JSON list of C-alpha atoms in Angstrom, two decimals:
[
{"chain": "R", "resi": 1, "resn": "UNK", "atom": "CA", "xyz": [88.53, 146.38, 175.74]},
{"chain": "R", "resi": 2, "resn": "UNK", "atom": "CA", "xyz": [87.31, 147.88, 172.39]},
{"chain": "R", "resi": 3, "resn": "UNK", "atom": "CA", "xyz": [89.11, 150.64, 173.05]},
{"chain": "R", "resi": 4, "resn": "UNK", "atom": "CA", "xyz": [92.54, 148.94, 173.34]},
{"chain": "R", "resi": 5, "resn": "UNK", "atom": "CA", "xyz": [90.86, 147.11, 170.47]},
{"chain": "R", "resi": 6, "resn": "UNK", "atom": "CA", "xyz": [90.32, 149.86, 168.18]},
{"chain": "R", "resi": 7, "resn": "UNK", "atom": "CA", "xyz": [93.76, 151.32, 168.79]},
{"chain": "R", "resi": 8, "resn": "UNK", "atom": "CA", "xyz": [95.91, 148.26, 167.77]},
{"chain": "R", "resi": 9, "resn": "UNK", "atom": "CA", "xyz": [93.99, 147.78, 164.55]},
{"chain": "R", "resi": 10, "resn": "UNK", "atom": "CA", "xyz": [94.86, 151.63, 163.63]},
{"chain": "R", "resi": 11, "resn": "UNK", "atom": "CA", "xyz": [98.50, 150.70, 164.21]},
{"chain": "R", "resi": 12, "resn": "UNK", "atom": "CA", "xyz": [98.04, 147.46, 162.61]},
{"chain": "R", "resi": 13, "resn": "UNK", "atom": "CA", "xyz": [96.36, 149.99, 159.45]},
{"chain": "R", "resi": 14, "resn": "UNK", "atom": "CA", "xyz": [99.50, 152.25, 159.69]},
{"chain": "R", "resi": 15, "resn": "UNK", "atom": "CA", "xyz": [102.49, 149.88, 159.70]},
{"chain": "R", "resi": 16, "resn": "UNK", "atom": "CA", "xyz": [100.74, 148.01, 156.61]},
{"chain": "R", "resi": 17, "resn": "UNK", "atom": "CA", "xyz": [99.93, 151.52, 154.55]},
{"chain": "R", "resi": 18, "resn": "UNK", "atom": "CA", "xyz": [103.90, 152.15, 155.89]},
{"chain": "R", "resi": 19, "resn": "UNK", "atom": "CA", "xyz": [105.33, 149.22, 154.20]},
{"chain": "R", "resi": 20, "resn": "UNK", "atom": "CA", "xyz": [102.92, 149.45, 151.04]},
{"chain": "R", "resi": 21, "resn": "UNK", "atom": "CA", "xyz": [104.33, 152.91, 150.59]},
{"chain": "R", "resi": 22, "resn": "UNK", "atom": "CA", "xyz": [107.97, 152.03, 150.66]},
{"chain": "R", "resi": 23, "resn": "UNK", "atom": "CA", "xyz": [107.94, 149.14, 148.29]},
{"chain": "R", "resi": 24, "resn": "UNK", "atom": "CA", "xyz": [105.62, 151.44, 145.64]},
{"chain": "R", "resi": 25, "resn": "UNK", "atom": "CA", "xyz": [108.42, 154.11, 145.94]},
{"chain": "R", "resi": 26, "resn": "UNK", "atom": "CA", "xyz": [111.38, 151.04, 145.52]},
{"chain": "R", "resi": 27, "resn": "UNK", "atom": "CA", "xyz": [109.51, 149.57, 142.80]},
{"chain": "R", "resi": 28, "resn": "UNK", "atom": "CA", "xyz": [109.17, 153.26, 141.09]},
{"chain": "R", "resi": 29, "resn": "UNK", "atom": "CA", "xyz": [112.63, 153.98, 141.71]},
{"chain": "R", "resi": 30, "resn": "UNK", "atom": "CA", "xyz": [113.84, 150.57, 139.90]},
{"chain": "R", "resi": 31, "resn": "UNK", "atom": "CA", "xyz": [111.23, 151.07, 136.99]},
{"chain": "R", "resi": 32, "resn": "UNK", "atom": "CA", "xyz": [112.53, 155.06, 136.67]},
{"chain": "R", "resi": 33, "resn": "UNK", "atom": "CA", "xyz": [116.36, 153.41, 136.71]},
{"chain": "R", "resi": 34, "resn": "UNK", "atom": "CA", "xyz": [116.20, 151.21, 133.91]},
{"chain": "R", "resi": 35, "resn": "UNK", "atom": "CA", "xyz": [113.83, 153.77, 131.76]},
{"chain": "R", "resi": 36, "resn": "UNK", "atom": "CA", "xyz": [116.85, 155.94, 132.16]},
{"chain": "R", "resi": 37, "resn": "UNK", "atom": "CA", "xyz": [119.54, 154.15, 131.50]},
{"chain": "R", "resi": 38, "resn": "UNK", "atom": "CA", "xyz": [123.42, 156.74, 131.55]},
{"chain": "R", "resi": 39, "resn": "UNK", "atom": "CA", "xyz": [124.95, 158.46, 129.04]},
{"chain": "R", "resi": 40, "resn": "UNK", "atom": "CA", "xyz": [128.13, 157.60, 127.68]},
{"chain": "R", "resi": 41, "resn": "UNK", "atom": "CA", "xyz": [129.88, 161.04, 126.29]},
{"chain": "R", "resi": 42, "resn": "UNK", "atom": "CA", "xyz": [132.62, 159.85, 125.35]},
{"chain": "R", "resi": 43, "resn": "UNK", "atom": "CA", "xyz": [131.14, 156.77, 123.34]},
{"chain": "R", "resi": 44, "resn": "UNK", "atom": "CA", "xyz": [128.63, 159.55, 121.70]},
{"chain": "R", "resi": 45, "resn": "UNK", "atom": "CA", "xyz": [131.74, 161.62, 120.69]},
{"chain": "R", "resi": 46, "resn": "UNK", "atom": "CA", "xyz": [132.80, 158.55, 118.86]},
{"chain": "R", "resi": 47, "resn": "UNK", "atom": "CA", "xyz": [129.63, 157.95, 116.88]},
{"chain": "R", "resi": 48, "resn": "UNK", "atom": "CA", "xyz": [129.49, 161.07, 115.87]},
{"chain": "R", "resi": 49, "resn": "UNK", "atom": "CA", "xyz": [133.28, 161.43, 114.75]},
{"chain": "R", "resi": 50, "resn": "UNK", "atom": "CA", "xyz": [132.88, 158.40, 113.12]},
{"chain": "R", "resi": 51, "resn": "UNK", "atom": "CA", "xyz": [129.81, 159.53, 110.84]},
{"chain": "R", "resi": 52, "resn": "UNK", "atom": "CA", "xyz": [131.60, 162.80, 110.23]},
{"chain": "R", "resi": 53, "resn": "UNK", "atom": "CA", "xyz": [134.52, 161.03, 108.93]},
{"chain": "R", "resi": 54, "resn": "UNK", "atom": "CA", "xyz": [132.47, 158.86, 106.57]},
{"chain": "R", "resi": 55, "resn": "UNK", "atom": "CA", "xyz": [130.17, 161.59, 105.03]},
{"chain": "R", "resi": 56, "resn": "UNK", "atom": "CA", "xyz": [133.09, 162.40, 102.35]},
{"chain": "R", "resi": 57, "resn": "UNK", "atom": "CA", "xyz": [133.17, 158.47, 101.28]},
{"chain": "R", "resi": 58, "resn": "UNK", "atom": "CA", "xyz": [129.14, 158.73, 101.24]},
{"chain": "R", "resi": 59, "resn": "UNK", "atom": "CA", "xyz": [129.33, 161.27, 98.68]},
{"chain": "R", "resi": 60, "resn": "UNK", "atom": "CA", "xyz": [131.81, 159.79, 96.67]},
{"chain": "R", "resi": 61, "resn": "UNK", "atom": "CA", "xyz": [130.02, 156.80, 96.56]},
{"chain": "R", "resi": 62, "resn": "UNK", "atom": "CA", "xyz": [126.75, 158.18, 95.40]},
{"chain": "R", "resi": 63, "resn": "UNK", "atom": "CA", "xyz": [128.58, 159.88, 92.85]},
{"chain": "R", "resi": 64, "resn": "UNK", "atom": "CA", "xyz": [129.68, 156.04, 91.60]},
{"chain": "R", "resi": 65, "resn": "UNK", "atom": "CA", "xyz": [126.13, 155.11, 91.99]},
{"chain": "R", "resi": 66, "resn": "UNK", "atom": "CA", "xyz": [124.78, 157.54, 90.14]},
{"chain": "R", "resi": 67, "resn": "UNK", "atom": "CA", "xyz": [127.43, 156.35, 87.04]},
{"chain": "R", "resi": 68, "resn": "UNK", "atom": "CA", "xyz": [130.10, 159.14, 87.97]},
{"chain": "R", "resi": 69, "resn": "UNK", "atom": "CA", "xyz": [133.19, 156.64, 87.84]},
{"chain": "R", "resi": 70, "resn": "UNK", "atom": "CA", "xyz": [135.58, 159.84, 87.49]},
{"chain": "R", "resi": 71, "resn": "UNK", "atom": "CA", "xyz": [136.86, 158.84, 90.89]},
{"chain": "R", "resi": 72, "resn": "UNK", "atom": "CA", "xyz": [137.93, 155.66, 89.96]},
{"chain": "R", "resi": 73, "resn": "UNK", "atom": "CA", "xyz": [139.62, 156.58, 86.80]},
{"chain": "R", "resi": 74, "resn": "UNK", "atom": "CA", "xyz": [141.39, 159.24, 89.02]},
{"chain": "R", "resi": 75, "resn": "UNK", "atom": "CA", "xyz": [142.37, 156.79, 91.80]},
{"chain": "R", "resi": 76, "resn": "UNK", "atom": "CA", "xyz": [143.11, 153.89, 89.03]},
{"chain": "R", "resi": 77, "resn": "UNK", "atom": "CA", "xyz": [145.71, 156.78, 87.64]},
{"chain": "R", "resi": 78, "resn": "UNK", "atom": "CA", "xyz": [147.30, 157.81, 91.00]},
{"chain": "R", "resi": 79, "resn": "UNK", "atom": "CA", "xyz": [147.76, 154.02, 92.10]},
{"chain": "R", "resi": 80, "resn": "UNK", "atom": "CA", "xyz": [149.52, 153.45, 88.48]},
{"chain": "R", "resi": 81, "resn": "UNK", "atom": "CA", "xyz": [151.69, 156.81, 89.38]},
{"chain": "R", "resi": 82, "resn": "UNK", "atom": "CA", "xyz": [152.89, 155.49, 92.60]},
{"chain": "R", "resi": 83, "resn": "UNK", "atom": "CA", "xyz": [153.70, 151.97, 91.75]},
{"chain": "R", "resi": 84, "resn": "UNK", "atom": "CA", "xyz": [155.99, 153.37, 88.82]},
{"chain": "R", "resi": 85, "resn": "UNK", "atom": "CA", "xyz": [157.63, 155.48, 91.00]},
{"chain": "R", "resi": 86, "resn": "UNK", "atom": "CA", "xyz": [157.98, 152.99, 94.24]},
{"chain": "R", "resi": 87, "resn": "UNK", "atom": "CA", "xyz": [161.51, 152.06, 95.95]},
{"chain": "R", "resi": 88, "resn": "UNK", "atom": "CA", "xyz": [159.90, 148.57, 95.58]},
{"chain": "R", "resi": 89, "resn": "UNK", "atom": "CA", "xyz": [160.35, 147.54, 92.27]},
{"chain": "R", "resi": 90, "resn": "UNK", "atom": "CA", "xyz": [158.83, 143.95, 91.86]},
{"chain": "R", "resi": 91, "resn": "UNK", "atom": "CA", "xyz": [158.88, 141.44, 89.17]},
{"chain": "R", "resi": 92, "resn": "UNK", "atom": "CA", "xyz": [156.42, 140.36, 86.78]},
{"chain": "R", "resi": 93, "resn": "UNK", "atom": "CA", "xyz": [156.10, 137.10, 88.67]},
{"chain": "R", "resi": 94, "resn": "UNK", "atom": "CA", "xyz": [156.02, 138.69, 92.37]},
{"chain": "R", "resi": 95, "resn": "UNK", "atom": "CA", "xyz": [153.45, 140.99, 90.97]},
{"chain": "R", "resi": 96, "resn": "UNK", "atom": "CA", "xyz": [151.03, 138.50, 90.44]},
{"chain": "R", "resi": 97, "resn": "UNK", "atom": "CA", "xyz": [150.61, 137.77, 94.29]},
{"chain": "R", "resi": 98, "resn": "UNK", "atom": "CA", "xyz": [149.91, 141.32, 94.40]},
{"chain": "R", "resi": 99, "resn": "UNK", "atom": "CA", "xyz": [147.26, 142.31, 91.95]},
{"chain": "R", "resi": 100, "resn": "UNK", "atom": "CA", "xyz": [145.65, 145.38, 91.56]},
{"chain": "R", "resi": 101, "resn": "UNK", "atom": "CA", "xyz": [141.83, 145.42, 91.14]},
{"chain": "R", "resi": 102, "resn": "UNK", "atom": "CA", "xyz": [139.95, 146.04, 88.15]},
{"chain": "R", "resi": 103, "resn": "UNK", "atom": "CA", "xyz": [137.96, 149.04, 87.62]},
{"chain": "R", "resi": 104, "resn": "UNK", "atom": "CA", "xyz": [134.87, 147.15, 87.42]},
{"chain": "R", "resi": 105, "resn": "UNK", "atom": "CA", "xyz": [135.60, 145.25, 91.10]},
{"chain": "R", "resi": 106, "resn": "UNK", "atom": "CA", "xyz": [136.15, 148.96, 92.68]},
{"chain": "R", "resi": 107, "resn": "UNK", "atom": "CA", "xyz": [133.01, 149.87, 90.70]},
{"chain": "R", "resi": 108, "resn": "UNK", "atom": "CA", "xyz": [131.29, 147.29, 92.34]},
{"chain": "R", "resi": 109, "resn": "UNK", "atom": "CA", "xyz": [132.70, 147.58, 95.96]},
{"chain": "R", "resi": 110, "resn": "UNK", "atom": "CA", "xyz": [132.39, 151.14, 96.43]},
{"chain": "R", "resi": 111, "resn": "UNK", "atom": "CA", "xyz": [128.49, 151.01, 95.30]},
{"chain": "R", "resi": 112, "resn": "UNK", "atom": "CA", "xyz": [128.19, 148.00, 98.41]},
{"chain": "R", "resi": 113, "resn": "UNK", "atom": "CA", "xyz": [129.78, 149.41, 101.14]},
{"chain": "R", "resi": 114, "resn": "UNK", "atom": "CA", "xyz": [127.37, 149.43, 103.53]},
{"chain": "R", "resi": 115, "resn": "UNK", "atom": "CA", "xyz": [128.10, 153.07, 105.91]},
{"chain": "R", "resi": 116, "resn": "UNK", "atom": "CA", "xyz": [126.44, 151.58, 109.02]},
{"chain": "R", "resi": 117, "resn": "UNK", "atom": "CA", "xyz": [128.36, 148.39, 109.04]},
{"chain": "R", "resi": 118, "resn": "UNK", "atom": "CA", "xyz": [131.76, 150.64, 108.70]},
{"chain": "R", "resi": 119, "resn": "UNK", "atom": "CA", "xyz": [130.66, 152.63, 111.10]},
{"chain": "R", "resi": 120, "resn": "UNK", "atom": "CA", "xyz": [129.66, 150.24, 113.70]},
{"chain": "R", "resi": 121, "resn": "UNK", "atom": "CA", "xyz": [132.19, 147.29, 112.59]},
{"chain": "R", "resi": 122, "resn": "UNK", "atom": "CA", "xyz": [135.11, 149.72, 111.57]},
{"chain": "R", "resi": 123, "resn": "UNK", "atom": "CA", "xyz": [135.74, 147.81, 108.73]},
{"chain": "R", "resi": 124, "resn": "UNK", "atom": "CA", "xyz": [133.45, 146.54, 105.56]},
{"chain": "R", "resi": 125, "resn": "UNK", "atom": "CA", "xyz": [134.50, 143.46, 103.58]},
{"chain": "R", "resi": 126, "resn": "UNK", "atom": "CA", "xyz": [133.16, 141.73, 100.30]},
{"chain": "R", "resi": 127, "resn": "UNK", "atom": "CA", "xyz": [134.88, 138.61, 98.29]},
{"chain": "R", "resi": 128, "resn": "UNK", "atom": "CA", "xyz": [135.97, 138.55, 95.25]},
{"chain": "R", "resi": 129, "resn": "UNK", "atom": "CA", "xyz": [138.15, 137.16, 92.51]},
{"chain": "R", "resi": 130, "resn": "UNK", "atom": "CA", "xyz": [141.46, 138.26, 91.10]},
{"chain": "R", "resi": 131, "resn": "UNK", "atom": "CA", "xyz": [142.07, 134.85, 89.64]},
{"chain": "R", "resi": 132, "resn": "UNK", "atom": "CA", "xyz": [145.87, 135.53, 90.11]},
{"chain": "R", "resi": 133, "resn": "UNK", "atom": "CA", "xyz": [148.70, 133.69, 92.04]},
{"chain": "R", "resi": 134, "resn": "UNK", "atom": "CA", "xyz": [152.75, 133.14, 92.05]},
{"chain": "R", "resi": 135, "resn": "UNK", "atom": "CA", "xyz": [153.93, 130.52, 89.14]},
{"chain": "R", "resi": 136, "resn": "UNK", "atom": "CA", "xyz": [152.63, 127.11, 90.18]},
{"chain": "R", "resi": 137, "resn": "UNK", "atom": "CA", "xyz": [149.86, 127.75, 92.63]},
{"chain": "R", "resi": 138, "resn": "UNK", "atom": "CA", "xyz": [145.44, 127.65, 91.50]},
{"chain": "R", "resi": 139, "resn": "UNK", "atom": "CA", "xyz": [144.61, 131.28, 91.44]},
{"chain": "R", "resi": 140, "resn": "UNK", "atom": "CA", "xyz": [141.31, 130.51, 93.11]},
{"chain": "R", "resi": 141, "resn": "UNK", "atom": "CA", "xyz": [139.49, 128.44, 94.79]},
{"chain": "R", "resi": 142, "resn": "UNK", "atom": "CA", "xyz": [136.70, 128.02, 97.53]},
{"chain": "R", "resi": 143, "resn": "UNK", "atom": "CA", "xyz": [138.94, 127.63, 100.38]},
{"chain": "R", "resi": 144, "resn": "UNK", "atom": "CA", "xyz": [141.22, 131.32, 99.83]},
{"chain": "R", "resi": 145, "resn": "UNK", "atom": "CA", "xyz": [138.70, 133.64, 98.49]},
{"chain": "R", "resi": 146, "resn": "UNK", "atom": "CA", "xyz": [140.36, 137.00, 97.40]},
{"chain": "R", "resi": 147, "resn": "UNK", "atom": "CA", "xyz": [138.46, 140.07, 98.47]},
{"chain": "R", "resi": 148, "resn": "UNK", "atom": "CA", "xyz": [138.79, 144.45, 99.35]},
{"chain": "R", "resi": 149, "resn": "UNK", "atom": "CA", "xyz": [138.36, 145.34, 102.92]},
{"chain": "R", "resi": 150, "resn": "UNK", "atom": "CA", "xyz": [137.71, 148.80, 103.76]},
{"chain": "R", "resi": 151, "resn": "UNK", "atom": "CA", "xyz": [138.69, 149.94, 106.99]},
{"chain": "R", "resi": 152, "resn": "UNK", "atom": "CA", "xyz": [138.34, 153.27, 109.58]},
{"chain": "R", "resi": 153, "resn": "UNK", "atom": "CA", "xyz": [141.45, 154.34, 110.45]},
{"chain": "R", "resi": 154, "resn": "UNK", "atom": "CA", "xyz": [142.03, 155.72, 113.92]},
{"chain": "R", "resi": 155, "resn": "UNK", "atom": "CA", "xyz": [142.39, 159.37, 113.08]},
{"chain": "R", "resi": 156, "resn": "UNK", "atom": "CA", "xyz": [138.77, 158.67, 111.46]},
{"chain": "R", "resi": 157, "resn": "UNK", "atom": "CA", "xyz": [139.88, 160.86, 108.42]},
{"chain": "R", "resi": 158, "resn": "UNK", "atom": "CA", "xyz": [141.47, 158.05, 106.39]},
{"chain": "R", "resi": 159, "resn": "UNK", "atom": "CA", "xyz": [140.68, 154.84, 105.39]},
{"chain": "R", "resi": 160, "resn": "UNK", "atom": "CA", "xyz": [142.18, 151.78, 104.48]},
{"chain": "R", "resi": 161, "resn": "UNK", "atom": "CA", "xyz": [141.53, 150.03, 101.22]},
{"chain": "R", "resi": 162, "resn": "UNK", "atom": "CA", "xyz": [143.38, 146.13, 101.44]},
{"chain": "R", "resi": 163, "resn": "UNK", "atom": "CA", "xyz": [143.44, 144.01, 98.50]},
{"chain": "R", "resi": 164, "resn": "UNK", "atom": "CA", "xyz": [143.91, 140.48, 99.77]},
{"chain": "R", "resi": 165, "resn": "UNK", "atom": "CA", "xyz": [144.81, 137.90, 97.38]},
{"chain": "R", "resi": 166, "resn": "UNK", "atom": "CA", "xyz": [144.56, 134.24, 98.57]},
{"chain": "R", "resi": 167, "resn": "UNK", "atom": "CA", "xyz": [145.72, 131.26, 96.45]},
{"chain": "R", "resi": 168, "resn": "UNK", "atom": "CA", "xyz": [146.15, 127.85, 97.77]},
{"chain": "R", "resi": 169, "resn": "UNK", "atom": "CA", "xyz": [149.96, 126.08, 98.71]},
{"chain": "R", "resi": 170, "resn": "UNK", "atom": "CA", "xyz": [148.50, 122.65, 99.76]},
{"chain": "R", "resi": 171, "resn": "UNK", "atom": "CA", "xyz": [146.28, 120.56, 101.80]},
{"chain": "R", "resi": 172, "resn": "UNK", "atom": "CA", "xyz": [148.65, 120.71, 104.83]},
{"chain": "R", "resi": 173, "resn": "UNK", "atom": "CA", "xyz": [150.13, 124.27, 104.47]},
{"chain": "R", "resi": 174, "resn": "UNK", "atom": "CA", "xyz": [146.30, 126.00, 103.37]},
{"chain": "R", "resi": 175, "resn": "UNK", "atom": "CA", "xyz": [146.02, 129.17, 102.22]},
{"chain": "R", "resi": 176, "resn": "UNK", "atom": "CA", "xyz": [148.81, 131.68, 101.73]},
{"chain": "R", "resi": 177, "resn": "UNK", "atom": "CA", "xyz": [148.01, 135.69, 101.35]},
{"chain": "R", "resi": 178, "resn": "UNK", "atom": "CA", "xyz": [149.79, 138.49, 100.15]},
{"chain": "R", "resi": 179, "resn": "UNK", "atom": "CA", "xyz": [148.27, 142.16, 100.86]},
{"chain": "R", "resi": 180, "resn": "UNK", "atom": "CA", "xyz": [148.40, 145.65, 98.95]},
{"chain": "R", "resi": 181, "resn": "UNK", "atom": "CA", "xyz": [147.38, 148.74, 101.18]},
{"chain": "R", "resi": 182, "resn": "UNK", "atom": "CA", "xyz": [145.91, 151.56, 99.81]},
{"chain": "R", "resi": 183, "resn": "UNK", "atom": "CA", "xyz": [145.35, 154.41, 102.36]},
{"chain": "R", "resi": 184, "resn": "UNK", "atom": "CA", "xyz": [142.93, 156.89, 101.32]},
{"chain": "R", "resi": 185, "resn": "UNK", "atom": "CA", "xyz": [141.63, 160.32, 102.07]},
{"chain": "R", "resi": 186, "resn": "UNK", "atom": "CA", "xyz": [138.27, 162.26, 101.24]},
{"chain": "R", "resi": 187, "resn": "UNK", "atom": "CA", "xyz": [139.13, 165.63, 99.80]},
{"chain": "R", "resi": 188, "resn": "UNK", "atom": "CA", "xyz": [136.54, 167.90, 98.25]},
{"chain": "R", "resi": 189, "resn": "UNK", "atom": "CA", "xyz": [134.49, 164.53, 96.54]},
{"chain": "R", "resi": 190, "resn": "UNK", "atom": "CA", "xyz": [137.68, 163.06, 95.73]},
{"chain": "R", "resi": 191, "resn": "UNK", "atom": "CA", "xyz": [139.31, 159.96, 96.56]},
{"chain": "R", "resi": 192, "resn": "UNK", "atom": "CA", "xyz": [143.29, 160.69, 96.94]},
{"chain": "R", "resi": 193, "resn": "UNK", "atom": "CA", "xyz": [145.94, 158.32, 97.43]},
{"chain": "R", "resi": 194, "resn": "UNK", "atom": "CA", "xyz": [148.04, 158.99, 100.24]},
{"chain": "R", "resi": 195, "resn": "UNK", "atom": "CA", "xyz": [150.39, 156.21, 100.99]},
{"chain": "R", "resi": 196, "resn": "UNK", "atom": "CA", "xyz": [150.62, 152.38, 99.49]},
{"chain": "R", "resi": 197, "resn": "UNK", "atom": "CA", "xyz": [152.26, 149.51, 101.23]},
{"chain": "R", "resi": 198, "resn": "UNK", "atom": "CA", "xyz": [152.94, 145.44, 100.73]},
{"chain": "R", "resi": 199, "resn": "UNK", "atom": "CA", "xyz": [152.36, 142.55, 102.79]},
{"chain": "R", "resi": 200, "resn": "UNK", "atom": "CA", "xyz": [152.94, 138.94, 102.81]}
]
């Protein structure tokens, strides 16, 4: 009898040292799984062409920071060449639902463009005011801000500058915007002009 005894309380041992065993090993193999969690190359690839493509505009805009506005006077210059020479020759009045921005306002949003936000957002964005609308409309006001947005563009080597000027029509309509595009390149530390378009 204490054989027979003996012998089911080793198997009894076994099965229980069997079953602690197994769930130490699942338990591992969960802990192990979320401590390594899979890499994405093709998400990587993206990062990294996406910091590549912004390490011209980073050196540009420590050059501004550092007081170096030659690249604003340069861009300021090229903007002025293009406009003169555009099939799109507007009037005084439809120019002023398109303004340009000051040098002081690309001063200032060049300096606070803020790389990881572009990078992770594709876009940056700060308000501002142009204090500029068609004949008849308020210029400003809290309810159409103006403001620059800078965006990536796909092929990650140029950017988009927009100028978005927003007046107010009326209580019922809201807010009406008209856009200027500038899309830039990085060449060499300088900001060039590539293309400029209109819209709204």
């Amino acid at each position: 009898m204490n054989k027979k005894l003996s012998l089911f309380l080793a198997a009894l041992i076994l099965l229980i040292s069997s079953c602690s065993d197994g769930r130490t090993k699942t338990e591992t193999s969960v802990v192990e799984s979320k401590e390594s969690p899979s890499i994405n190359p093709e998400r990587e690839s993206k990062e990294q062409t996406a910091t590549e493509s912004l390490k011209p505009l980073s050196e540009v805009r420590e050059q501004i920071i550092r007081g170096d506005y030659k690249q604003i006077d340069e861009l300021i210059t090229q903007v002025n060449s293009y406009t003169s020479k555009d099939t799109v020759q507007m009037t005084a009045g439809q120019r002023l639902s398109f303004p340009q921005p000051s040098k002081e306002i690309l001063v200032d949003f060049l300096k606070s463009i803020n790389l990881d936000s572009l990078k992770d957002n594709k876009e940056f964005e700060k308000k501002y005011s142009f204090d500029s609308a068609p004949k008849g409309y308020k210029p400003d006001s809290n309810e159409c801000p103006d403001g620059l947005t800078l965006s990536l563009r796909e092929n990650a080597s140029e950017f988009a500058l927009s100028i978005d000027n927003r007046f107010l029509v009326d209580a019922d309509i809201g807010c009406a915007e008209s856009m200027t595009i500038y899309y830039l390149s990085v060449e060499r530390e300088k900001l060039l002009l590539n293309s400029l378009d209109y819209a709204g």
